[in-house]
PDB file of C-alpha atoms in Angstrom:
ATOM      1  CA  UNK A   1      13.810 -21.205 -21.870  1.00  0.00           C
ATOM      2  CA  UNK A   2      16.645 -21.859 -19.127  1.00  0.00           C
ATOM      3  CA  UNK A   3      15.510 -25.626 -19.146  1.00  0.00           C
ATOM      4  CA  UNK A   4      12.225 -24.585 -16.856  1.00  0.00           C
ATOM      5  CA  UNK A   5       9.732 -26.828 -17.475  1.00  0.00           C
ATOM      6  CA  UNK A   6       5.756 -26.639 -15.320  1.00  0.00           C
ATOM      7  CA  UNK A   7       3.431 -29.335 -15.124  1.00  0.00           C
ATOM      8  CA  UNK A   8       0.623 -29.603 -15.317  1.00  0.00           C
ATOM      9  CA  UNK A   9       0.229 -27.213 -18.154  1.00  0.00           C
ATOM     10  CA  UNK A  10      -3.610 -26.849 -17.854  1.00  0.00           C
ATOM     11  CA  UNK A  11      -5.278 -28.086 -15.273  1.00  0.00           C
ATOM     12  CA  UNK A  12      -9.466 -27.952 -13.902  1.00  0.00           C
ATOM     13  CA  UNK A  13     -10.166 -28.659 -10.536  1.00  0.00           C
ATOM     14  CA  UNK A  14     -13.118 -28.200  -8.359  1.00  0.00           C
ATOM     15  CA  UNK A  15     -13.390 -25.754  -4.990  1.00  0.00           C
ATOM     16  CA  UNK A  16     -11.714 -27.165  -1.915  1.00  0.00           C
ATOM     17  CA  UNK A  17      -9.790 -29.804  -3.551  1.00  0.00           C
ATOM     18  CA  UNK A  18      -5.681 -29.696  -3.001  1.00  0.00           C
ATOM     19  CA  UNK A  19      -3.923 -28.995  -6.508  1.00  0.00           C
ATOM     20  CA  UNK A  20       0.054 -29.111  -6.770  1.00  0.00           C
ATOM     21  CA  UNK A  21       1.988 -27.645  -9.347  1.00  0.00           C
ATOM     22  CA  UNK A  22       5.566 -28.166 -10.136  1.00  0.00           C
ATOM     23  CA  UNK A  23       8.523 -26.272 -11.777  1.00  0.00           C
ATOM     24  CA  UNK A  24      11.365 -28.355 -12.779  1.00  0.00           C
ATOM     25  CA  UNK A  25      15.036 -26.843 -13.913  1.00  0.00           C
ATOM     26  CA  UNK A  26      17.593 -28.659 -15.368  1.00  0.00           C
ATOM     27  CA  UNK A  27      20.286 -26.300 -14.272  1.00  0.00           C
ATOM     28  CA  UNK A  28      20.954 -25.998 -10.647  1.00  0.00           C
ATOM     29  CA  UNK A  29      19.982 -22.791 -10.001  1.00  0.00           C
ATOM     30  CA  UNK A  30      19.501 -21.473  -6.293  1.00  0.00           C
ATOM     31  CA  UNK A  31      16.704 -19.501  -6.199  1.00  0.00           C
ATOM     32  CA  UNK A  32      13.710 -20.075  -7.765  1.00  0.00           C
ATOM     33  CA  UNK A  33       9.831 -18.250  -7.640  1.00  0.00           C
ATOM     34  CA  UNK A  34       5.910 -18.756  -8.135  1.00  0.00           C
ATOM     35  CA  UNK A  35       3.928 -15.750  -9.748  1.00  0.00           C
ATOM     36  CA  UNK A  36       0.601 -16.063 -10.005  1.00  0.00           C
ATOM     37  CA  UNK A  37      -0.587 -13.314 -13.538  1.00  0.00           C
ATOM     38  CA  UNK A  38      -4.520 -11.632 -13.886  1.00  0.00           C
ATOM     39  CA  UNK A  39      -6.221  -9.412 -15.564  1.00  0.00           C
ATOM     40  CA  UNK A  40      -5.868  -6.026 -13.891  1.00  0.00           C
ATOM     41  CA  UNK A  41      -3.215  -7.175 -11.568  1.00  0.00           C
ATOM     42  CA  UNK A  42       0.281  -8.232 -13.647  1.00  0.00           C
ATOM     43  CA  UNK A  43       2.404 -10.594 -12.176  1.00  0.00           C
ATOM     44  CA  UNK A  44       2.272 -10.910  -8.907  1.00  0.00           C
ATOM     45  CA  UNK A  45       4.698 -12.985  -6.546  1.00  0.00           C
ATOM     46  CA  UNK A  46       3.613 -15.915  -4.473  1.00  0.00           C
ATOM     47  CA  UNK A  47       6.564 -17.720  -2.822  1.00  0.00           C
ATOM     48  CA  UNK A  48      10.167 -17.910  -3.587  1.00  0.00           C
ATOM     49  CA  UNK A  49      12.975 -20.031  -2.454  1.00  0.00           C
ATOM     50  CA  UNK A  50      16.557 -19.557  -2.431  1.00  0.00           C
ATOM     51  CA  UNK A  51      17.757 -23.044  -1.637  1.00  0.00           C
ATOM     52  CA  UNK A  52      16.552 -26.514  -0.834  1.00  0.00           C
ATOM     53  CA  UNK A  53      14.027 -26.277   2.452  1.00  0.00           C
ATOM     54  CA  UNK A  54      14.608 -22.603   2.236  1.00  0.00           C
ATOM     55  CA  UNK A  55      11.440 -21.019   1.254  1.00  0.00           C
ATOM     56  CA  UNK A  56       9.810 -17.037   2.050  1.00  0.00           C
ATOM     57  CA  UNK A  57       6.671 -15.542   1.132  1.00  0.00           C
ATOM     58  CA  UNK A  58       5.763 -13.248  -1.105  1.00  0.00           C
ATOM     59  CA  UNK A  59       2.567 -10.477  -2.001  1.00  0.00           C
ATOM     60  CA  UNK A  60       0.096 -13.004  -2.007  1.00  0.00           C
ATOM     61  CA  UNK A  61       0.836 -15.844  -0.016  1.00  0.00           C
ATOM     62  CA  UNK A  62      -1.914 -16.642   1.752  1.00  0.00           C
ATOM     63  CA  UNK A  63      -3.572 -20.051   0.513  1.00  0.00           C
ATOM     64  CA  UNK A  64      -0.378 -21.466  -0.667  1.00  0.00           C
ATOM     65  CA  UNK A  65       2.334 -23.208   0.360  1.00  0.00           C
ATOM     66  CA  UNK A  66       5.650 -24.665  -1.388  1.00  0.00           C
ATOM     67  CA  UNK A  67       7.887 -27.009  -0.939  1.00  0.00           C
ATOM     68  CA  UNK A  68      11.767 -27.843  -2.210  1.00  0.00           C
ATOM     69  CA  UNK A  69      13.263 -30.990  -1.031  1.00  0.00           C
ATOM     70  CA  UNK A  70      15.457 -30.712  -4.558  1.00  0.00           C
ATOM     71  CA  UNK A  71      17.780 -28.694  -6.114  1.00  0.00           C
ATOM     72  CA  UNK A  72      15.749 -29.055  -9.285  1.00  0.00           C
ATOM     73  CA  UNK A  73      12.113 -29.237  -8.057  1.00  0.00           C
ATOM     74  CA  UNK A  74       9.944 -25.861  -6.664  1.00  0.00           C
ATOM     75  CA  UNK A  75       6.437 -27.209  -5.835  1.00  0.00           C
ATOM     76  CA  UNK A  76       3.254 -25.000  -5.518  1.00  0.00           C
ATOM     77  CA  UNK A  77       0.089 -26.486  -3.306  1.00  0.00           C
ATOM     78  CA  UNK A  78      -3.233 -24.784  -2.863  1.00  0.00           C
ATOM     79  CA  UNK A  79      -4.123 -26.367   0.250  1.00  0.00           C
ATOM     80  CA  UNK A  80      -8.225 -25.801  -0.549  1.00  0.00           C
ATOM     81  CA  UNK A  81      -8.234 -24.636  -4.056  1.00  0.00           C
ATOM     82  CA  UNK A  82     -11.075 -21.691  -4.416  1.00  0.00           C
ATOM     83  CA  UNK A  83     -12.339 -19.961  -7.299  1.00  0.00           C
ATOM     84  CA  UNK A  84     -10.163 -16.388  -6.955  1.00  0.00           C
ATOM     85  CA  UNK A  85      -7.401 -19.017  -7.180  1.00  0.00           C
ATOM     86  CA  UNK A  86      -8.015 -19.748 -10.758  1.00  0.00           C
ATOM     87  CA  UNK A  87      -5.005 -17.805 -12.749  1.00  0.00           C
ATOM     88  CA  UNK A  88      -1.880 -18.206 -14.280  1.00  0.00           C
ATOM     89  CA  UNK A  89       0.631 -19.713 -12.774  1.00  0.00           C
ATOM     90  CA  UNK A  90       4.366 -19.096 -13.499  1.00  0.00           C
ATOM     91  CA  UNK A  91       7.928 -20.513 -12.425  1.00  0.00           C
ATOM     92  CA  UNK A  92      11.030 -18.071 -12.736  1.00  0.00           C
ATOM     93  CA  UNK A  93      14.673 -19.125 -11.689  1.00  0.00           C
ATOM     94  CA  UNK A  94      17.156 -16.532 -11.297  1.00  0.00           C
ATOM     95  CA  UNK A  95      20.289 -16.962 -13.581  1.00  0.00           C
ATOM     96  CA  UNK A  96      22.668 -14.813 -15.758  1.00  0.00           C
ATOM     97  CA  UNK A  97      26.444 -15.254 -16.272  1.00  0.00           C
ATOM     98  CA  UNK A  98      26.826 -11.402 -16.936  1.00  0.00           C
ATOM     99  CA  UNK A  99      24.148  -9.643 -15.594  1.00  0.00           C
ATOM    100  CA  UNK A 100      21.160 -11.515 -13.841  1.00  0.00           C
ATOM    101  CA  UNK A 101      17.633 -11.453 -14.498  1.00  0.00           C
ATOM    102  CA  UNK A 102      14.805 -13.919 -14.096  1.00  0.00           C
ATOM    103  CA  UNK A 103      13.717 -16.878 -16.391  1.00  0.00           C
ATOM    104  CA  UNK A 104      10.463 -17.717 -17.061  1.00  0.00           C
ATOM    105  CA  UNK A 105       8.591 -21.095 -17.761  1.00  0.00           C
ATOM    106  CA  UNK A 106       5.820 -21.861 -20.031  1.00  0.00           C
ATOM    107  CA  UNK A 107       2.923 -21.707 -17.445  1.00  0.00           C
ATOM    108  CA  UNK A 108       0.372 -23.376 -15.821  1.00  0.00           C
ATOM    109  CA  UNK A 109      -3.623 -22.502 -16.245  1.00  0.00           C
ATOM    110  CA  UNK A 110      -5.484 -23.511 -13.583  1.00  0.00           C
ATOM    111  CA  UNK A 111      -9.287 -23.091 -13.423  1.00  0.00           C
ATOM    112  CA  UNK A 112     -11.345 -23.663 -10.042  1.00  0.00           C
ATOM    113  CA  UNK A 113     -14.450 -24.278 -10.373  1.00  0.00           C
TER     114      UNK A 113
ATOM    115  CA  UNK B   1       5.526   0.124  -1.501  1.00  0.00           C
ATOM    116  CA  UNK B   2       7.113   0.317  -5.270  1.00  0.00           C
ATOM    117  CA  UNK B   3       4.499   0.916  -7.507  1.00  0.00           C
ATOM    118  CA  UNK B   4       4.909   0.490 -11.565  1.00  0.00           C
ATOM    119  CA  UNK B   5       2.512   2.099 -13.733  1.00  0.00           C
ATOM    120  CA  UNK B   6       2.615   1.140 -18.037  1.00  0.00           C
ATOM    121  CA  UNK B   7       1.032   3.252 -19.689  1.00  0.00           C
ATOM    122  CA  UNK B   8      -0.987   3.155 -22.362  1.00  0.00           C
ATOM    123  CA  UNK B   9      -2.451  -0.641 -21.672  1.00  0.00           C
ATOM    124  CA  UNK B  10      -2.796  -1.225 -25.246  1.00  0.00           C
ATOM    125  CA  UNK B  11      -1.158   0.860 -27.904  1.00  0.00           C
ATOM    126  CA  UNK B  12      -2.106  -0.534 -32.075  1.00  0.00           C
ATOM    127  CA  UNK B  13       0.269   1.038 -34.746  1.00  0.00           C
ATOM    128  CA  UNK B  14       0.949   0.477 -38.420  1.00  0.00           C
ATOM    129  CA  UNK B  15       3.955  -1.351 -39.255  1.00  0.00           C
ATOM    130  CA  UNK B  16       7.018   0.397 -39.748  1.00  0.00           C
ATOM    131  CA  UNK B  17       6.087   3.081 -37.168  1.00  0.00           C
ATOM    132  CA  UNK B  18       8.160   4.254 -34.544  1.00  0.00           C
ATOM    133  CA  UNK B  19       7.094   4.004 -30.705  1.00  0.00           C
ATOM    134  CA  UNK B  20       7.413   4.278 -27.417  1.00  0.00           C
ATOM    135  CA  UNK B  21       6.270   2.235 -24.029  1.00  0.00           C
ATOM    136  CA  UNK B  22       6.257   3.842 -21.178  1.00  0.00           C
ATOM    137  CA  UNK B  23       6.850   2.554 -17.345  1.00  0.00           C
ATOM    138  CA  UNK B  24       6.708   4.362 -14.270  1.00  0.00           C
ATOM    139  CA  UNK B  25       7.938   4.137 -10.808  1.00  0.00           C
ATOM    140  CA  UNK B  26       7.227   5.839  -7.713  1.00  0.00           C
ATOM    141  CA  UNK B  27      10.672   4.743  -5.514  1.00  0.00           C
ATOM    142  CA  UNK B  28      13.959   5.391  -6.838  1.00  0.00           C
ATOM    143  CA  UNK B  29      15.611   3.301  -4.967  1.00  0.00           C
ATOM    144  CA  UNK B  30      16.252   0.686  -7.361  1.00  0.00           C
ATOM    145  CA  UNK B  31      18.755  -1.575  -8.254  1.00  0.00           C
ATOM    146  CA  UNK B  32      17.859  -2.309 -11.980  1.00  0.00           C
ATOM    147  CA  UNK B  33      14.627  -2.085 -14.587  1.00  0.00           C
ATOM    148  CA  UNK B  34      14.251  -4.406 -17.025  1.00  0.00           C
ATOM    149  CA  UNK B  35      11.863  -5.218 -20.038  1.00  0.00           C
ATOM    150  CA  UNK B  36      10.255  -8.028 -20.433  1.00  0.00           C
ATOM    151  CA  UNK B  37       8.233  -9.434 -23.730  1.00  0.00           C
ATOM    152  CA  UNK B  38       5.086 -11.710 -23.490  1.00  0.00           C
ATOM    153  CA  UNK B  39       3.564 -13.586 -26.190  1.00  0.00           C
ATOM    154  CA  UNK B  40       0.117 -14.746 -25.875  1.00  0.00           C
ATOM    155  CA  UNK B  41      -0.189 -18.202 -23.831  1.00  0.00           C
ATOM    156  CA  UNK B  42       3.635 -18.313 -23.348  1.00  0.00           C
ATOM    157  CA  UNK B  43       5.860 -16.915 -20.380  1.00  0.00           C
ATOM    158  CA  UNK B  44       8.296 -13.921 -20.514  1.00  0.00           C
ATOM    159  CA  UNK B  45      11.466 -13.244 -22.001  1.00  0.00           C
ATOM    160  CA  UNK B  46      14.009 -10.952 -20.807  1.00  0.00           C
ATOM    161  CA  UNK B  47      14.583  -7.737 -23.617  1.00  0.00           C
ATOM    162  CA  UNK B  48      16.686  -5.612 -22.261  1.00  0.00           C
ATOM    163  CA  UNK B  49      18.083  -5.042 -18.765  1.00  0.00           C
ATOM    164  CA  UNK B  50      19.426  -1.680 -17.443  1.00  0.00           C
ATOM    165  CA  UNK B  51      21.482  -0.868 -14.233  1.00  0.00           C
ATOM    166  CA  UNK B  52      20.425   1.761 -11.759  1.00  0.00           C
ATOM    167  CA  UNK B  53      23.917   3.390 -13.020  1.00  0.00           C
ATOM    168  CA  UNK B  54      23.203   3.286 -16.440  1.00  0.00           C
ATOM    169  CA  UNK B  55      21.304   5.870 -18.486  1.00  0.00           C
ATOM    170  CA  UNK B  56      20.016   3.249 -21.423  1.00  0.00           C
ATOM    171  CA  UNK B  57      20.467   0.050 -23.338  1.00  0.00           C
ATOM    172  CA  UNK B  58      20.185  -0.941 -26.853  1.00  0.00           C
ATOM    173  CA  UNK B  59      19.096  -4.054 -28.651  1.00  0.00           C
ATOM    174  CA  UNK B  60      18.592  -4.172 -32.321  1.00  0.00           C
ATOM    175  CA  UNK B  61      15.075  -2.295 -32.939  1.00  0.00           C
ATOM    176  CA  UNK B  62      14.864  -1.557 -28.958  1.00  0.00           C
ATOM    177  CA  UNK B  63      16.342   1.054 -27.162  1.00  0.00           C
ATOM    178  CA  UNK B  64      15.482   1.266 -23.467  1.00  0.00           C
ATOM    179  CA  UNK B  65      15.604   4.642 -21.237  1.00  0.00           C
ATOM    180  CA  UNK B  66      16.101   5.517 -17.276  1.00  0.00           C
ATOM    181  CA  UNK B  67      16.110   8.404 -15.233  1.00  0.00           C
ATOM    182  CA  UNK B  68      15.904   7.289 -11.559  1.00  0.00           C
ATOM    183  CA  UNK B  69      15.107  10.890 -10.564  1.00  0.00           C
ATOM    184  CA  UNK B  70      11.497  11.319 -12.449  1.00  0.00           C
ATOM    185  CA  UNK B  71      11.104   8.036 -11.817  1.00  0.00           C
ATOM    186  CA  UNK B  72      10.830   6.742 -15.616  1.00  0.00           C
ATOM    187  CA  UNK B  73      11.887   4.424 -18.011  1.00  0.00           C
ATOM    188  CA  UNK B  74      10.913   4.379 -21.848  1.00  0.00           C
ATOM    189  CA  UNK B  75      11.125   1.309 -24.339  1.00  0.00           C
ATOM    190  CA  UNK B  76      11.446   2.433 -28.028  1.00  0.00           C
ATOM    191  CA  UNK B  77      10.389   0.074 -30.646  1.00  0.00           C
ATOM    192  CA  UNK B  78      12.067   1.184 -34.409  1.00  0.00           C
ATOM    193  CA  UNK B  79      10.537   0.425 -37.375  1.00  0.00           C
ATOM    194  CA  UNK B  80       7.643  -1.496 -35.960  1.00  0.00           C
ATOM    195  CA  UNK B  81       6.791  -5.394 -37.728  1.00  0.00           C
ATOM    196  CA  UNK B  82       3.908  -7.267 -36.962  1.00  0.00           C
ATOM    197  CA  UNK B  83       6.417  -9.835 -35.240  1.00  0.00           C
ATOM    198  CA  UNK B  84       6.586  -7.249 -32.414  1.00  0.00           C
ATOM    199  CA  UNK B  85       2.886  -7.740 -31.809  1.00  0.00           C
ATOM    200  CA  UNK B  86       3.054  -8.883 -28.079  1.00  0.00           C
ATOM    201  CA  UNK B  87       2.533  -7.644 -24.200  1.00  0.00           C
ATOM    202  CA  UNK B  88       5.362  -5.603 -22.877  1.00  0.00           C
ATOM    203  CA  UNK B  89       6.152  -5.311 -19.034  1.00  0.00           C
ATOM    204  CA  UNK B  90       8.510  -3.369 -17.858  1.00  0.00           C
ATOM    205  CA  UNK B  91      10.503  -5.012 -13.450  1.00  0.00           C
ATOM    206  CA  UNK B  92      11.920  -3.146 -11.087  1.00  0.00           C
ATOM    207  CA  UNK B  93      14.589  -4.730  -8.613  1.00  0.00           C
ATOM    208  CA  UNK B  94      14.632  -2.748  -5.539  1.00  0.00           C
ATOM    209  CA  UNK B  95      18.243  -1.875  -4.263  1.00  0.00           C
ATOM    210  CA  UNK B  96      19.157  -4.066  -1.099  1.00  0.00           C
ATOM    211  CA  UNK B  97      16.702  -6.597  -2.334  1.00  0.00           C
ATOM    212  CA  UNK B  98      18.871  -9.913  -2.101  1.00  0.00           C
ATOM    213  CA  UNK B  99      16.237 -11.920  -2.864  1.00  0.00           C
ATOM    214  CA  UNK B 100      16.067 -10.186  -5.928  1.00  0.00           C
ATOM    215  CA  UNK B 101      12.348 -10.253  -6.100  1.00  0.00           C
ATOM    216  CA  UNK B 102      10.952  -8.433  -9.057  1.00  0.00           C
ATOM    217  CA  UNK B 103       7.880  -5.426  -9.070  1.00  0.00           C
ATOM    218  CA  UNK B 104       6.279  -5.614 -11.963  1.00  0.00           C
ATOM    219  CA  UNK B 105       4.128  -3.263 -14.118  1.00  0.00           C
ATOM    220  CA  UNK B 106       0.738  -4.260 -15.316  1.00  0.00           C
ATOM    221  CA  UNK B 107       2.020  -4.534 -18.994  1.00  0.00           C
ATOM    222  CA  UNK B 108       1.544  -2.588 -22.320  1.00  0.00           C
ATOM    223  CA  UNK B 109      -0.593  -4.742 -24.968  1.00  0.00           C
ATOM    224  CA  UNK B 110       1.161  -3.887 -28.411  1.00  0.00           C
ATOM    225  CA  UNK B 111      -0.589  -4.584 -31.611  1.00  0.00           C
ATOM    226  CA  UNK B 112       1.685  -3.829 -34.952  1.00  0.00           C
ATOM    227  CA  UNK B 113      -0.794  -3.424 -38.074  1.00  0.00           C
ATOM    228  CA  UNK B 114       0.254  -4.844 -41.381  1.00  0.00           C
TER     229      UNK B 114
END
């Protein structure tokens, strides 16, 4: 699992409220990205970052906002969670000694309701 | 805009049967296509990974296409087990892309029948 943990795991919130999500690495990767994964839609890329305070958007930006003040540490905030909001969320760092591809973490459910 | 197209979105075989996933891409100006496994409720794991130069790459069971000028890349499963019962998505990297952001395909459902 490239030592990505996400927490929360699962989380329920209610429309409007802020909800942050975090990805944690353990192994000092530069870059690191948030995909957000429906039904109908795949995986779809939110923000990435390729270093600390260095941060771009991605597909579907709008409504979110990250932050990384740590090597380690790739934070997700809906400012004003709403219900098309409610998804799968996913952390990926890019790594590979040989040839590189992306890592995944475990997830994050999040349900707006 | 790179679009990736899987089909079928859900494919069910017997075990033991031979298959094969399909992805499809409309530019072919990429930079690599990889294959990605995803079990229910978990993330995804890298399967095989194959350079714009390169024609295919082998795993085990898994043997995965590319031909950059009909835009298409194939993943055949050998010998299908139930174990192989899973979503597969198949991610471009677009050449120049130093960001190395990943398209992604809408993902194959496989079911393997014991």
């Amino acid at each position: 699992d490239a030592g990505i943990t996400q927490s929360p795991r699962h989380k329920v919130t209610e429309t409007g409220t802020p909800v942050t999500l975090r990805c944690h690495q353990t192994e000092n990767h530069r870059y690191m990205y948030w995909y957000r994964q429906d039904p109908g839609h795949g995986l779809r890329l939110i923000h990435y970052s390729y270093g600390v305070k260095d941060t771009d958007k991605g597909e579907v930006s709008d409504g979110y906002s990250v932050s990384r003040s740590k090597t380690e540490d790739f934070l997700l905030t809906l400012e004003s969670a709403t219900s098309s909001q409610t998804s799968v969320y996913f952390c990926a760092i890019r790594a590979g000694a040989i040839q590189e591809t992306q890592y995944f973490g475990p997830g994050t459910r999040l349900l707006v309701l | 805009k790179q679009e990736v197209t899987q089909i079928p979105a859900a494919l069910s075989v017997p075990e033991g049967e031979n298959l094969v996933l399909n992805c499809s891409f409309t530019d072919s100006a990429i930079y690599n296509l990889q294959w990605f496994r995803q079990d229910p409720g978990k993330g995804l794991t890298s399967l095989l990974l194959i350079q714009s130069s390169q024609r295919e790459q082998t795993s085990g069971r898994l043997n995965a296409s590319l031909d950059k000028s009909s835009g298409r890349s194939t993943l055949y499963i050998a010998a299908s087990q139930p174990g192989d019962s899973a979503t597969y998505l198949c991610a471009l990297l677009r050449s120049g892309a130093g960001s190395y952001q990943l398209t992604f395909g809408k993902g194959t459902k496989l079911s393997v029948i014991p």
